[in-house]
mmCIF file of C-alpha atoms in Angstrom:
data_model
loop_
_atom_site.group_PDB
_atom_site.id
_atom_site.type_symbol
_atom_site.label_atom_id
_atom_site.label_comp_id
_atom_site.label_asym_id
_atom_site.label_seq_id
_atom_site.Cartn_x
_atom_site.Cartn_y
_atom_site.Cartn_z
ATOM 1 C CA MET A 332 0.000 0.000 0.000
ATOM 2 C CA TYR A 333 2.753 2.381 -0.994
ATOM 3 C CA ALA A 334 0.518 5.143 -2.381
ATOM 4 C CA LEU A 335 -1.477 5.182 0.858
ATOM 5 C CA THR A 336 1.685 5.352 2.975
ATOM 6 C CA VAL A 337 3.146 8.226 0.949
ATOM 7 C CA LEU A 338 -0.152 10.127 0.989
ATOM 8 C CA MET A 339 -0.599 9.770 4.756
ATOM 9 C CA ARG A 340 2.989 10.839 5.307
ATOM 10 C CA SER A 341 2.322 14.032 3.346
ATOM 11 C CA LEU A 342 -0.680 14.836 5.556
ATOM 12 C CA ARG A 343 1.181 14.798 8.847
ATOM 13 C CA GLY A 344 0.778 18.197 10.474
ATOM 14 C CA ALA A 345 -2.333 18.960 8.422
ATOM 15 C CA CYS A 346 -4.513 16.109 9.738
ATOM 16 C CA ASN A 347 -4.735 14.144 12.977
ATOM 17 C CA SER A 348 -6.766 11.394 11.323
ATOM 18 C CA VAL A 349 -8.451 10.813 7.958
ATOM 19 C CA TYR A 350 -11.930 9.450 7.236
ATOM 20 C CA VAL A 351 -12.644 7.407 4.100
ATOM 21 C CA SER A 352 -16.218 6.276 3.484
ATOM 22 C CA GLY A 353 -16.946 2.614 2.904
ATOM 23 C CA GLY A 354 -18.567 3.616 -0.365
ATOM 24 C CA LEU A 355 -15.289 5.000 -1.726
ATOM 25 C CA VAL A 356 -13.355 1.955 -0.527
ATOM 26 C CA ASN A 357 -15.818 -0.372 -2.253
ATOM 27 C CA ARG A 358 -15.973 1.715 -5.414
ATOM 28 C CA TYR A 359 -12.222 1.839 -5.967
ATOM 29 C CA GLY A 360 -11.316 -1.533 -4.452
ATOM 30 C CA GLY A 361 -9.332 -0.650 -1.332
ATOM 31 C CA LEU A 362 -7.573 2.051 0.648
ATOM 32 C CA ASN A 363 -4.477 2.163 -1.562
ATOM 33 C CA GLU A 364 -6.715 2.492 -4.612
ATOM 34 C CA VAL A 365 -8.468 5.458 -2.937
ATOM 35 C CA ALA A 366 -5.059 7.028 -2.277
ATOM 36 C CA VAL A 367 -4.165 6.564 -5.961
ATOM 37 C CA GLN A 368 -7.319 8.460 -6.949
ATOM 38 C CA VAL A 369 -6.202 11.331 -4.714
ATOM 39 C CA LEU A 370 -2.808 11.334 -6.427
ATOM 40 C CA LEU A 371 -4.538 11.347 -9.823
ATOM 41 C CA GLY A 372 -6.668 14.330 -8.782
ATOM 42 C CA ARG A 373 -10.001 12.526 -8.953
ATOM 43 C CA LEU A 374 -10.474 12.672 -5.171
ATOM 44 C CA LYS A 375 -9.524 15.362 -2.659
ATOM 45 C CA VAL A 376 -8.363 15.411 0.946
ATOM 46 C CA CYS A 377 -10.725 17.780 2.726
ATOM 47 C CA LYS A 378 -10.621 19.592 6.024
ATOM 48 C CA GLY A 379 -13.685 18.759 8.109
ATOM 49 C CA SER A 380 -14.984 16.516 10.865
ATOM 50 C CA ARG A 381 -16.251 12.976 10.360
ATOM 51 C CA ARG A 382 -16.774 9.978 12.612
ATOM 52 C CA GLY A 383 -15.839 6.381 12.017
ATOM 53 C CA LEU A 384 -13.921 3.330 13.159
ATOM 54 C CA ALA A 385 -10.126 3.223 12.856
ATOM 55 C CA LEU A 386 -9.223 0.615 10.220
ATOM 56 C CA VAL A 387 -5.471 1.089 10.095
ATOM 57 C CA ILE A 388 -2.781 3.445 11.358
ATOM 58 C CA ILE A 389 -0.193 4.650 8.835
ATOM 59 C CA ASP A 390 2.768 6.607 10.235
ATOM 60 C CA ASP A 391 0.785 7.355 13.431
ATOM 61 C CA LEU A 392 -2.115 8.718 11.335
ATOM 62 C CA PRO A 393 -5.366 6.733 11.869
ATOM 63 C CA ILE A 394 -7.571 6.046 8.862
ATOM 64 C CA LEU A 395 -11.255 5.809 9.793
ATOM 65 C CA SER A 396 -14.246 4.419 7.961
ATOM 66 C CA ASP A 397 -17.950 3.805 8.602
ATOM 67 C CA SER A 398 -19.673 2.660 11.808
ATOM 68 C CA GLY A 399 -17.600 4.119 14.583
ATOM 69 C CA THR A 400 -17.392 6.938 17.098
ATOM 70 C CA ASP A 401 -13.776 8.008 16.641
ATOM 71 C CA ASP A 402 -13.301 11.582 15.403
ATOM 72 C CA ALA A 403 -11.451 12.537 12.216
ATOM 73 C CA ASP A 404 -10.530 16.091 11.283
ATOM 74 C CA CYS A 405 -9.976 15.295 7.592
ATOM 75 C CA PHE A 406 -11.847 13.221 5.031
ATOM 76 C CA ILE A 407 -11.498 12.119 1.418
ATOM 77 C CA ASP A 408 -14.229 12.894 -1.096
ATOM 78 C CA HIS A 409 -14.809 14.096 -4.653
ATOM 79 C CA LYS A 410 -15.571 17.685 -3.615
ATOM 80 C CA CYS A 411 -15.126 19.817 -0.526
ATOM 81 C CA ARG A 412 -15.084 23.425 0.625
ATOM 82 C CA GLU A 413 -11.527 23.342 1.984
ATOM 83 C CA SER A 414 -9.079 20.971 0.353
ATOM 84 C CA ILE A 415 -5.572 20.170 1.523
ATOM 85 C CA THR A 416 -2.682 20.262 -0.931
ATOM 86 C CA CYS A 417 -0.813 16.958 -0.964
ATOM 87 C CA ASN A 418 2.824 17.288 -1.989
ATOM 88 C CA VAL A 419 3.586 13.705 -2.916
ATOM 89 C CA THR A 420 6.452 12.223 -4.891
ATOM 90 C CA MET A 421 5.938 8.596 -5.836
ATOM 91 C CA PRO A 422 8.873 6.324 -6.694
ATOM 92 C CA GLU A 423 9.427 5.549 -10.366
ATOM 93 C CA TYR A 424 10.531 2.005 -9.592
ATOM 94 C CA PRO A 425 9.704 -0.823 -9.776
ATOM 95 C CA GLN A 426 8.685 -0.276 -13.377
ATOM 96 C CA PHE A 427 6.555 -2.672 -15.398
ATOM 97 C CA VAL A 428 7.057 -2.217 -19.134
ATOM 98 C CA ILE A 429 4.531 -3.850 -21.458
ATOM 99 C CA ASP A 430 5.608 -3.677 -25.090
ATOM 100 C CA VAL A 431 2.792 -3.981 -27.642
ATOM 101 C CA SER A 432 4.913 -3.585 -30.803
ATOM 102 C CA LEU A 433 3.380 -6.748 -32.305
ATOM 103 C CA TRP A 434 -0.228 -5.683 -31.714
ATOM 104 C CA ARG A 435 -1.127 -5.659 -35.434
ATOM 105 C CA ARG A 436 -0.709 -9.438 -35.581
ATOM 106 C CA HIS A 437 -3.599 -9.953 -33.200
ATOM 107 C CA THR A 438 -7.126 -10.874 -34.171
ATOM 108 C CA LYS A 439 -9.855 -8.484 -33.050
ATOM 109 C CA GLY A 440 -10.654 -10.774 -30.148
ATOM 110 C CA GLU A 441 -7.020 -11.010 -29.088
ATOM 111 C CA LEU A 442 -6.563 -7.248 -29.342
ATOM 112 C CA ARG A 443 -9.578 -6.739 -27.119
ATOM 113 C CA SER A 444 -8.123 -9.261 -24.655
ATOM 114 C CA LEU A 445 -4.769 -7.443 -24.722
ATOM 115 C CA ILE A 446 -6.363 -4.081 -23.914
ATOM 116 C CA ILE A 447 -8.380 -5.650 -21.092
ATOM 117 C CA GLN A 448 -5.157 -7.104 -19.683
ATOM 118 C CA LEU A 449 -3.525 -3.663 -19.839
ATOM 119 C CA MET A 450 -6.377 -2.138 -17.851
ATOM 120 C CA GLN A 451 -6.344 -5.013 -15.359
ATOM 121 C CA SER A 452 -2.582 -4.570 -14.979
ATOM 122 C CA LEU A 453 -3.235 -0.971 -13.979
ATOM 123 C CA ARG A 454 -5.724 -2.212 -11.403
ATOM 124 C CA GLU A 455 -3.164 -4.636 -9.966
ATOM 125 C CA LEU A 456 -0.573 -1.874 -9.663
ATOM 126 C CA ARG A 457 -3.064 0.357 -7.881
ATOM 127 C CA ARG A 458 -3.374 -2.265 -5.140
ATOM 128 C CA TYR A 459 0.277 -1.757 -4.197
ATOM 129 C CA LEU A 460 1.806 1.239 -6.010
ATOM 130 C CA TRP A 461 0.201 3.542 -8.560
ATOM 131 C CA ASP A 462 -0.216 4.218 -12.279
ATOM 132 C CA GLY A 463 3.243 5.763 -12.678
ATOM 133 C CA ASN A 464 4.822 2.324 -12.224
ATOM 134 C CA LEU A 465 3.392 1.181 -15.583
ATOM 135 C CA THR A 466 4.828 2.036 -19.000
ATOM 136 C CA VAL A 467 3.294 0.733 -22.225
ATOM 137 C CA THR A 468 5.671 0.870 -25.210
ATOM 138 C CA GLY A 469 5.458 0.045 -28.898
ATOM 139 C CA ILE A 470 2.647 2.581 -29.142
ATOM 140 C CA ASP A 471 1.565 4.197 -32.382
ATOM 141 C CA TYR A 472 -1.313 6.455 -33.404
ATOM 142 C CA ASP A 473 -3.582 3.595 -34.484
ATOM 143 C CA PHE A 474 -3.130 1.670 -31.239
ATOM 144 C CA MET A 475 -3.963 4.736 -29.157
ATOM 145 C CA ASN A 476 -7.141 5.271 -31.190
ATOM 146 C CA ILE A 477 -8.220 1.685 -30.519
ATOM 147 C CA LEU A 478 -7.294 2.016 -26.843
ATOM 148 C CA HIS A 479 -9.421 5.153 -26.488
ATOM 149 C CA LYS A 480 -12.378 3.418 -28.144
ATOM 150 C CA PHE A 481 -12.211 0.689 -25.507
ATOM 151 C CA THR A 482 -11.424 2.801 -22.450
ATOM 152 C CA GLY A 483 -12.594 6.335 -23.226
ATOM 153 C CA ASN A 484 -10.547 9.162 -21.761
ATOM 154 C CA ILE A 485 -8.865 7.176 -19.036
ATOM 155 C CA ASN A 486 -7.379 9.230 -16.210
ATOM 156 C CA THR A 487 -3.915 7.795 -15.596
ATOM 157 C CA THR A 488 -0.274 8.732 -15.197
ATOM 158 C CA ALA A 489 0.827 5.489 -16.830
ATOM 159 C CA ARG A 490 3.072 6.317 -19.769
ATOM 160 C CA PHE A 491 2.356 5.313 -23.364
ATOM 161 C CA LEU A 492 5.541 5.574 -25.423
ATOM 162 C CA ARG A 493 6.969 4.508 -28.754
ATOM 163 C CA ASN A 494 10.196 3.110 -27.322
ATOM 164 C CA ILE A 495 11.456 1.759 -24.028
ATOM 165 C CA PRO A 496 13.380 4.516 -22.191
ATOM 166 C CA PRO A 497 17.123 3.697 -22.162
ATOM 167 C CA SER A 498 17.211 4.138 -18.370
ATOM 168 C CA TYR A 499 14.914 1.114 -18.038
ATOM 169 C CA LEU A 500 17.297 -1.274 -19.788
ATOM 170 C CA LYS A 501 19.700 -1.857 -16.891
ATOM 171 C CA PRO A 502 19.129 -3.719 -14.697
ATOM 172 C CA ALA A 503 16.040 -5.388 -16.144
ATOM 173 C CA VAL A 504 14.584 -8.764 -17.070
ATOM 174 C CA MET A 505 12.129 -9.828 -19.750
ATOM 175 C CA LEU A 506 9.494 -12.400 -18.922
ATOM 176 C CA ASP A 507 9.443 -15.183 -21.507
ATOM 177 C CA PRO A 508 7.887 -18.631 -20.958
ATOM 178 C CA TYR A 509 10.750 -20.086 -22.999
ATOM 179 C CA GLY A 510 13.513 -18.062 -21.372
ATOM 180 C CA ASP A 511 16.762 -19.658 -20.285
ATOM 181 C CA VAL A 512 16.736 -18.317 -16.709
ATOM 182 C CA GLU A 513 14.169 -19.347 -14.123
ATOM 183 C CA LEU A 514 12.473 -16.503 -12.288
ATOM 184 C CA THR A 515 13.152 -16.637 -8.549
ATOM 185 C CA GLU A 516 12.142 -14.663 -5.490
ATOM 186 C CA ASP A 517 15.672 -13.233 -5.311
ATOM 187 C CA ILE A 518 15.393 -11.919 -8.875
ATOM 188 C CA ILE A 519 11.985 -10.395 -8.172
ATOM 189 C CA ARG A 520 13.246 -8.629 -5.058
ATOM 190 C CA SER A 521 16.491 -7.385 -6.615
ATOM 191 C CA ILE A 522 15.294 -6.285 -10.082
ATOM 192 C CA ASN A 523 13.206 -3.159 -10.538
ATOM 193 C CA VAL A 524 12.331 -3.257 -14.253
ATOM 194 C CA PHE A 525 10.185 -6.073 -15.628
ATOM 195 C CA ILE A 526 9.591 -6.113 -19.389
ATOM 196 C CA ILE A 527 6.582 -8.093 -20.584
ATOM 197 C CA GLY A 528 5.522 -8.822 -24.133
ATOM 198 C CA GLY A 529 2.098 -7.389 -24.942
ATOM 199 C CA ILE A 530 1.070 -10.583 -26.696
ATOM 200 C CA SER A 531 -2.304 -12.323 -26.482
ATOM 201 C CA ASP A 532 -2.565 -15.820 -27.936
ATOM 202 C CA SER A 533 -6.119 -16.652 -26.934
ATOM 203 C CA GLU A 534 -7.077 -17.492 -30.530
ATOM 204 C CA VAL A 535 -3.778 -18.127 -32.358
ATOM 205 C CA ILE A 536 -0.794 -20.017 -30.925
ATOM 206 C CA ARG A 537 2.128 -17.584 -30.865
ATOM 207 C CA LYS A 538 4.996 -19.686 -29.592
ATOM 208 C CA GLY A 539 8.308 -17.898 -29.969
ATOM 209 C CA GLU A 540 6.877 -14.398 -30.459
ATOM 210 C CA THR A 541 8.225 -13.163 -27.124
ATOM 211 C CA PHE A 542 11.751 -14.108 -28.217
ATOM 212 C CA GLU A 543 11.120 -12.426 -31.571
ATOM 213 C CA LEU A 544 10.011 -9.288 -29.723
ATOM 214 C CA TYR A 545 13.083 -9.529 -27.481
ATOM 215 C CA LYS A 546 15.371 -9.479 -30.518
ATOM 216 C CA SER A 547 13.440 -6.784 -32.384
ATOM 217 C CA LEU A 548 13.699 -4.489 -29.355
ATOM 218 C CA GLY A 549 17.450 -5.079 -29.260
ATOM 219 C CA LEU A 550 17.309 -6.298 -25.663
ATOM 220 C CA HIS A 551 19.978 -8.923 -26.386
ATOM 221 C CA GLU A 552 22.437 -6.082 -26.975
ATOM 222 C CA PHE A 553 22.007 -5.092 -23.315
ATOM 223 C CA ASN A 554 22.325 -8.701 -22.087
ATOM 224 C CA ILE A 555 18.881 -8.513 -20.528
ATOM 225 C CA PRO A 556 17.998 -11.992 -19.192
ATOM 226 C CA ARG A 557 14.921 -13.778 -20.506
ATOM 227 C CA VAL A 558 13.318 -15.249 -17.401
ATOM 228 C CA LYS A 559 10.614 -17.891 -17.313
ATOM 229 C CA LEU A 560 8.046 -18.283 -14.571
ATOM 230 C CA THR A 561 7.421 -21.899 -13.632
ATOM 231 C CA LEU A 562 5.571 -23.820 -10.960
ATOM 232 C CA ARG A 563 7.962 -26.387 -9.490
ATOM 233 C CA GLY A 564 10.006 -26.231 -12.662
ATOM 234 C CA VAL A 565 7.064 -26.742 -15.029
ATOM 235 C CA LEU A 566 5.129 -24.267 -17.214
ATOM 236 C CA THR A 567 1.814 -26.132 -16.988
ATOM 237 C CA GLY A 568 -0.601 -24.291 -14.723
ATOM 238 C CA VAL A 569 1.328 -21.012 -14.692
ATOM 239 C CA PRO A 570 -0.953 -18.040 -15.475
ATOM 240 C CA GLU A 571 -0.235 -16.394 -18.827
ATOM 241 C CA ARG A 572 -2.263 -13.199 -18.614
ATOM 242 C CA ILE A 573 -0.148 -10.064 -18.253
ATOM 243 C CA ASN A 574 -2.048 -8.756 -15.232
ATOM 244 C CA LYS A 575 -1.613 -12.088 -13.464
ATOM 245 C CA LEU A 576 2.150 -12.020 -14.033
ATOM 246 C CA ILE A 577 2.303 -8.519 -12.575
ATOM 247 C CA SER A 578 0.152 -9.586 -9.634
ATOM 248 C CA ILE A 579 2.499 -12.504 -8.897
ATOM 249 C CA ILE A 580 5.560 -10.242 -8.890
ATOM 250 C CA LEU A 581 3.852 -7.649 -6.674
ATOM 251 C CA MET A 582 2.684 -10.271 -4.182
ATOM 252 C CA VAL A 583 6.228 -11.593 -3.813
ATOM 253 C CA LYS A 584 7.766 -8.124 -3.691
ATOM 254 C CA TYR A 585 5.327 -6.476 -1.280
ATOM 255 C CA SER A 586 3.126 -9.082 0.461
ATOM 256 C CA ASN A 587 5.809 -11.623 1.452
ATOM 257 C CA TYR A 588 4.279 -14.411 -0.631
ATOM 258 C CA THR A 589 6.520 -17.207 -1.781
ATOM 259 C CA LEU A 590 6.692 -17.384 -5.553
ATOM 260 C CA GLU A 591 4.887 -20.724 -5.549
ATOM 261 C CA ASP A 592 2.044 -19.452 -3.362
ATOM 262 C CA ALA A 593 1.695 -16.309 -5.506
ATOM 263 C CA VAL A 594 1.437 -18.411 -8.661
ATOM 264 C CA ILE A 595 -1.232 -20.670 -7.154
ATOM 265 C CA ALA A 596 -3.161 -17.672 -5.785
ATOM 266 C CA ASN A 597 -3.327 -16.235 -9.323
ATOM 267 C CA GLN A 598 -4.232 -19.432 -11.155
ATOM 268 C CA SER A 599 -7.508 -19.550 -13.020
ATOM 269 C CA LYS A 600 -9.700 -22.621 -12.676
ATOM 270 C CA ALA A 601 -8.423 -23.797 -16.055
ATOM 271 C CA ASP A 602 -4.798 -23.395 -14.890
ATOM 272 C CA LYS A 603 -5.501 -25.546 -11.828
ATOM 273 C CA ILE A 604 -7.273 -28.249 -13.819
ATOM 274 C CA ASN A 605 -4.484 -28.366 -16.411
ATOM 275 C CA ARG A 606 -1.880 -28.763 -13.689
ATOM 276 C CA LEU A 607 -3.952 -31.426 -11.933
ATOM 277 C CA ASN A 608 -4.220 -33.385 -15.173
ATOM 278 C CA ARG A 609 -0.468 -33.073 -15.733
ATOM 279 C CA GLU A 610 0.401 -34.264 -12.213
ATOM 280 C CA LEU A 611 -1.953 -37.238 -12.408
ATOM 281 C CA SER A 612 -0.443 -38.199 -15.783
ATOM 282 C CA ILE A 613 3.070 -38.602 -14.355
ATOM 283 C CA LEU A 614 2.327 -39.926 -10.859
ATOM 284 C CA LYS A 615 2.451 -43.648 -10.145
ATOM 285 C CA ASN A 616 0.541 -45.477 -7.423
ATOM 286 C CA ILE A 617 -1.796 -42.616 -6.541
ATOM 287 C CA ASP A 618 -3.305 -43.279 -3.128
ATOM 288 C CA SER A 619 -5.945 -41.208 -1.355
ATOM 289 C CA SER A 620 -3.363 -39.278 0.677
ATOM 290 C CA THR A 621 -1.412 -38.301 -2.446
ATOM 291 C CA LEU A 622 -4.609 -37.182 -4.170
ATOM 292 C CA VAL A 623 -5.769 -35.131 -1.176
ATOM 293 C CA ASN A 624 -2.368 -33.431 -0.929
ATOM 294 C CA LEU A 625 -2.396 -32.619 -4.651
ATOM 295 C CA LEU A 626 -5.907 -31.151 -4.549
ATOM 296 C CA THR A 627 -5.076 -29.157 -1.418
ATOM 297 C CA TRP A 628 -1.901 -27.787 -3.021
ATOM 298 C CA LEU A 629 -3.865 -26.535 -6.019
ATOM 299 C CA GLY A 630 -6.790 -25.270 -3.932
ATOM 300 C CA LEU A 631 -9.242 -27.692 -5.546
ATOM 301 C CA THR A 632 -12.075 -29.733 -4.065
ATOM 302 C CA PRO A 633 -12.864 -33.340 -5.064
ATOM 303 C CA TRP A 634 -16.559 -32.626 -5.581
ATOM 304 C CA ASP A 635 -15.959 -29.959 -8.222
ATOM 305 C CA SER A 636 -17.432 -31.197 -11.523
ATOM 306 C CA LYS A 637 -14.281 -30.474 -13.544
ATOM 307 C CA VAL A 638 -12.076 -32.136 -10.942
ATOM 308 C CA MET A 639 -14.351 -35.166 -10.971
ATOM 309 C CA SER A 640 -14.081 -35.309 -14.774
ATOM 310 C CA VAL A 641 -10.258 -35.389 -14.552
ATOM 311 C CA LEU A 642 -10.358 -38.037 -11.830
ATOM 312 C CA ARG A 643 -12.639 -40.231 -13.954
ATOM 313 C CA ARG A 644 -10.313 -39.827 -16.931
ATOM 314 C CA HIS A 645 -7.473 -41.196 -14.826
ATOM 315 C CA GLY A 646 -9.527 -44.020 -13.400
ATOM 316 C CA LEU A 647 -9.613 -42.541 -9.908
ATOM 317 C CA LEU A 648 -13.357 -42.142 -9.735
ATOM 318 C CA SER A 649 -16.130 -44.429 -10.792
ATOM 319 C CA SER A 650 -18.115 -43.244 -13.828
ATOM 320 C CA ASN A 651 -21.353 -44.336 -12.168
#
């Protein structure tokens, strides 16, 4: 919740406590997301009394919300009579760079999926940091027109550029499912620029396009490692969507998740079922304990219809 921490820090001396309505928290998705909206200028910090229950204390500054009797002398809202100027400087790093140079190869459905993933990536960043930690490159006039048709006039400080800024090229890594270096928690915590190919292959298999993008961007000239994200050394079951990859990195970097737990937390149902099928295909002598441990690891239940279908396929459940 970096945006929230920085915002509260800037309000010390101006406020003794800050009230945020439950409606705003629900609308934007959380307290950090509300703080991001203040930084973007959509919300204001106002001088005025409110009452609520203290939810959290940031730098000795309580943040209150609904249903309480504690007093706040400041509140956050869209409009107010007396607003407080927030002098906030957010860190530029970590930086997530999504390059969409190959966007013209996508079908209409894939392009729509790509743009949705870009917007969802912004949402993931707002949970921990803010919009300024996202840069989308490979942009041209036509792509921006399509983006605006999907999103309207989006209010964001994310940058949309033609090329990757040279300052982002060292140190950095590029995520590639066929990379030659395995992504680890140490890499995630030590590297501050993550380059991701803006490639959607929901309709057409695009194996090797990330490496093609890597070469076309000249990243090999800077010896930028191509890192692959695996789950216990295997690609099967690893989320592929851009926003999920960003979420995994953020969870490891800021929420003390292990890489394995972050991957599993971000798996879709299809990811879990695919990994279950893969594990059952290679295991020998599957007893009930092994099966229970496998389902528990993946966060699956034996009475789920899709799980039952996989179990029947492997002869572990009667078809009757």
